[in-house]
Amino acid sequence: MADGGRQNQEDRPRPRNINRDEAVQLQGYRHACHVLLYAPTPAKLFGRVPVRHVLLMMMRFDGRLGFPGGFVDPKDTNLEDGLNRELQEELGSMFNTLKVTEQDYRSAQVREFPQKAVTHFYIKELILEDIERIEAEAVHAKDHGTEVMGLVRVPLFTLRDGSGGLPAFLSNNFIGNSKSQLLYALRTLRLLREDQIQDAMWTSQNL
């Protein structure tokens, strides 16, 4: 029975990357949109460790880390309309005017199991003052304390002991493909060198 279960898992189609045009043409799939909001910062931890950038993720109701966003409803006019509606519910009133647009779109991944769904990923650069306002106003958002437990910043540094900072952060439990989306963002935005990312990933798996 156990071998059969493993075999069934191996037979399941793996998620695959597609472009936006292909994604919106799919029929019978649910669409989920999430965004990485980030901004450069001059801050230094303990006055000496450069923080470099503020990247926002959130602690979900299930104790897992993920990005702000959610499923698009049939009443939403397009992907971005659905995403901005979710951001208003999760992060607050700033997203009545501070909109994520199609220009912020980065990638899509389609999967068949456990349900037919497409996950769309956006990256939007802001200024530090906007990030700080989002953090301050998020505690008043509709979903705060229920679906969203709070916002967290991703540490882009590794402490002297080799495990603190990003390696420890990557050892957390992430929802869906949000961990791979985070790594994708670190690489495409060149926020860290590849060797720094690889070292952090290896250490996180061996903590």
Short mmCIF file of C-alpha atoms in Angstrom, two decimals:
data_model
loop_
_atom_site.label_atom_id
_atom_site.label_comp_id
_atom_site.label_asym_id
_atom_site.label_seq_id
_atom_site.Cartn_x
_atom_site.Cartn_y
_atom_site.Cartn_z
CA MET A 1 0.00 0.00 0.00
CA ALA A 2 2.79 2.44 0.90
CA ASP A 3 4.68 1.65 -2.31
CA GLY A 4 1.50 2.22 -4.30
CA GLY A 5 1.03 5.61 -2.64
CA ARG A 6 4.57 6.64 -3.54
CA GLN A 7 4.03 5.46 -7.09
CA ASN A 8 0.85 7.51 -7.38
CA GLN A 9 2.71 10.60 -6.19
CA GLU A 10 5.46 10.00 -8.74
CA ASP A 11 2.85 9.65 -11.51
CA ARG A 12 1.25 13.00 -10.73
CA PRO A 13 2.10 15.74 -13.26
CA ARG A 14 4.54 18.27 -11.88
CA PRO A 15 3.81 22.00 -11.86
CA ARG A 16 5.06 23.70 -15.01
CA ASN A 17 5.90 27.27 -15.90
CA ILE A 18 3.79 29.07 -18.49
CA ASN A 19 3.50 32.66 -19.67
CA ARG A 20 0.72 35.07 -18.83
CA ASP A 21 -1.07 34.78 -22.19
CA GLU A 22 -1.22 30.99 -21.90
CA ALA A 23 -2.37 31.21 -18.29
CA VAL A 24 -5.38 33.49 -18.88
CA GLN A 25 -6.60 31.25 -21.72
CA LEU A 26 -6.86 28.17 -19.50
CA GLN A 27 -10.36 26.95 -18.78
CA GLY A 28 -11.43 25.21 -15.58
CA TYR A 29 -8.46 26.45 -13.49
CA ARG A 30 -8.51 28.63 -10.39
CA HIS A 31 -6.12 31.58 -10.49
CA ALA A 32 -4.19 32.80 -7.44
CA CYS A 33 -2.10 35.99 -7.51
CA HIS A 34 0.58 36.94 -4.98
CA VAL A 35 3.11 39.76 -4.81
CA LEU A 36 6.51 40.46 -3.33
CA LEU A 37 6.66 44.07 -2.13
CA TYR A 38 10.18 45.34 -1.55
CA ALA A 39 12.25 48.48 -1.11
CA PRO A 40 15.93 49.34 -0.64
CA THR A 41 17.00 50.45 2.83
CA PRO A 42 20.20 51.95 4.25
CA ALA A 43 19.58 50.27 7.63
CA LYS A 44 22.29 48.21 9.32
CA LEU A 45 21.69 45.50 11.90
CA PHE A 46 23.64 46.33 15.08
CA GLY A 47 25.03 49.27 13.15
CA ARG A 48 27.29 47.08 11.01
CA VAL A 49 25.39 44.36 9.08
CA PRO A 50 23.75 45.83 5.93
CA VAL A 51 20.06 44.97 5.69
CA ARG A 52 20.11 45.97 1.98
CA HIS A 53 16.40 45.57 1.15
CA VAL A 54 13.10 45.15 2.94
CA LEU A 55 11.13 42.21 1.49
CA LEU A 56 7.65 41.58 2.86
CA MET A 57 6.09 38.19 3.46
CA MET A 58 3.33 37.28 5.88
CA MET A 59 2.54 34.70 8.52
CA ARG A 60 -0.69 32.99 7.52
CA PHE A 61 -3.46 31.59 9.70
CA ASP A 62 -2.02 28.08 9.24
CA GLY A 63 1.40 29.06 10.61
CA ARG A 64 3.06 29.02 7.19
CA LEU A 65 4.87 31.84 5.42
CA GLY A 66 3.53 33.18 2.15
CA PHE A 67 3.15 36.31 0.05
CA PRO A 68 0.19 38.70 0.24
CA GLY A 69 -2.57 37.90 -2.24
CA GLY A 70 -5.07 35.16 -2.92
CA PHE A 71 -7.55 33.65 -5.34
CA VAL A 72 -9.15 35.69 -8.11
CA ASP A 73 -12.97 35.76 -7.95
CA PRO A 74 -15.24 35.49 -11.02
CA LYS A 75 -16.44 39.03 -10.26
CA ASP A 76 -12.89 40.42 -10.62
CA THR A 77 -12.34 42.01 -14.03
CA ASN A 78 -8.77 40.69 -14.41
CA LEU A 79 -5.87 39.18 -12.46
CA GLU A 80 -4.64 42.50 -11.11
CA ASP A 81 -8.13 43.53 -10.00
CA GLY A 82 -8.36 40.33 -7.97
CA LEU A 83 -4.89 40.77 -6.52
CA ASN A 84 -5.47 44.37 -5.45
CA ARG A 85 -8.79 43.43 -3.86
CA GLU A 86 -6.98 40.76 -1.81
CA LEU A 87 -4.26 43.24 -0.86
CA GLN A 88 -6.85 45.69 0.44
CA GLU A 89 -8.33 42.93 2.60
CA GLU A 90 -4.97 41.68 3.88
CA LEU A 91 -2.84 44.84 4.04
CA GLY A 92 -5.28 47.73 4.24
CA SER A 93 -6.42 50.93 2.61
CA MET A 94 -3.12 51.86 0.94
CA PHE A 95 -4.06 49.53 -1.89
CA ASN A 96 -7.04 51.65 -2.81
CA THR A 97 -4.49 53.84 -4.58
CA LEU A 98 -1.19 51.92 -4.52
CA LYS A 99 -1.99 49.37 -7.22
CA VAL A 100 -0.09 46.34 -8.45
CA THR A 101 -0.25 46.42 -12.26
CA GLU A 102 0.40 44.11 -15.18
CA GLN A 103 3.86 45.71 -15.46
CA ASP A 104 4.72 44.07 -12.12
CA TYR A 105 3.86 40.58 -13.44
CA ARG A 106 6.76 38.11 -13.36
CA SER A 107 5.79 34.44 -13.67
CA ALA A 108 3.04 31.82 -13.66
CA GLN A 109 2.99 28.15 -12.72
CA VAL A 110 0.18 25.70 -13.50
CA ARG A 111 -0.57 22.56 -11.53
CA GLU A 112 -3.13 19.79 -11.78
CA PHE A 113 -3.01 18.47 -8.19
CA PRO A 114 -4.59 18.76 -5.64
CA GLN A 115 -6.72 21.08 -7.80
CA LYS A 116 -6.37 22.69 -11.19
CA ALA A 117 -4.80 26.04 -10.39
CA VAL A 118 -2.44 28.69 -11.74
CA THR A 119 -0.25 30.71 -9.37
CA HIS A 120 0.74 34.14 -10.67
CA PHE A 121 3.67 35.98 -9.11
CA TYR A 122 4.27 39.73 -9.11
CA ILE A 123 7.17 41.83 -7.85
CA LYS A 124 6.67 45.51 -7.05
CA GLU A 125 9.43 47.87 -5.93
CA LEU A 126 8.36 50.61 -3.55
CA ILE A 127 10.11 53.25 -1.51
CA LEU A 128 10.91 52.50 2.11
CA GLU A 129 8.31 54.98 3.39
CA ASP A 130 5.57 53.06 1.55
CA ILE A 131 6.72 49.77 3.05
CA GLU A 132 6.66 51.28 6.53
CA ARG A 133 3.15 52.66 5.96
CA ILE A 134 1.95 49.25 4.77
CA GLU A 135 3.37 47.63 7.89
CA ALA A 136 1.71 50.24 10.13
CA GLU A 137 -1.69 50.05 8.45
CA ALA A 138 -1.79 46.25 8.02
CA VAL A 139 -2.86 45.77 11.65
CA HIS A 140 -6.12 47.57 10.78
CA ALA A 141 -6.82 45.48 7.66
CA LYS A 142 -9.96 43.35 7.41
CA ASP A 143 -8.09 40.02 7.53
CA HIS A 144 -5.55 40.91 10.22
CA GLY A 145 -5.70 38.48 13.11
CA THR A 146 -7.80 35.95 11.18
CA GLU A 147 -6.35 34.99 7.79
CA VAL A 148 -3.18 37.05 8.32
CA MET A 149 -1.24 36.83 11.57
CA GLY A 150 1.22 39.57 10.63
CA LEU A 151 3.83 40.79 8.17
CA VAL A 152 7.45 39.67 8.36
CA ARG A 153 10.63 40.98 6.74
CA VAL A 154 12.95 38.56 4.98
CA PRO A 155 16.54 38.82 6.32
CA LEU A 156 18.97 39.02 3.41
CA PHE A 157 22.05 38.57 5.56
CA THR A 158 23.75 35.59 7.18
CA LEU A 159 25.05 36.12 10.69
CA ARG A 160 28.55 35.27 11.78
CA ASP A 161 27.50 31.87 13.15
CA GLY A 162 26.58 30.85 9.59
CA SER A 163 23.00 29.83 10.39
CA GLY A 164 21.28 32.99 11.61
CA GLY A 165 19.49 35.32 9.23
CA LEU A 166 18.46 34.03 5.80
CA PRO A 167 19.42 30.35 6.45
CA ALA A 168 17.20 30.24 9.55
CA PHE A 169 14.40 32.02 7.68
CA LEU A 170 14.49 29.48 4.83
CA SER A 171 14.09 26.63 7.33
CA ASN A 172 10.54 27.81 8.07
CA ASN A 173 7.42 26.21 6.64
CA PHE A 174 6.25 27.94 3.43
CA ILE A 175 2.90 27.57 1.70
CA GLY A 176 2.76 26.19 -1.83
CA ASN A 177 5.51 27.49 -4.10
CA SER A 178 6.17 30.68 -2.11
CA LYS A 179 9.66 29.56 -1.12
CA SER A 180 10.63 28.98 -4.74
CA GLN A 181 9.08 32.34 -5.62
CA LEU A 182 11.23 34.01 -2.96
CA LEU A 183 14.39 32.39 -4.34
CA TYR A 184 13.33 33.36 -7.86
CA ALA A 185 13.01 36.99 -6.72
CA LEU A 186 16.40 36.99 -5.00
CA ARG A 187 17.98 35.75 -8.22
CA THR A 188 16.15 37.83 -10.81
CA LEU A 189 16.50 41.04 -8.79
CA ARG A 190 20.12 40.15 -7.99
CA LEU A 191 19.62 40.98 -4.34
CA LEU A 192 22.17 38.32 -3.41
CA ARG A 193 24.92 36.48 -5.25
CA GLU A 194 24.19 32.92 -6.31
CA ASP A 195 26.81 31.50 -3.95
CA GLN A 196 25.17 33.34 -1.04
CA ILE A 197 21.79 31.89 -1.97
CA GLN A 198 23.20 28.39 -2.34
CA ASP A 199 25.02 28.57 1.00
CA ALA A 200 21.86 29.79 2.75
CA MET A 201 19.77 27.00 1.20
CA TRP A 202 22.29 24.30 2.14
CA THR A 203 22.55 25.53 5.71
CA SER A 204 18.76 25.78 6.09
CA GLN A 205 18.42 22.13 5.10
CA ASN A 206 20.97 21.07 7.69
CA LEU A 207 19.87 23.09 10.72
#
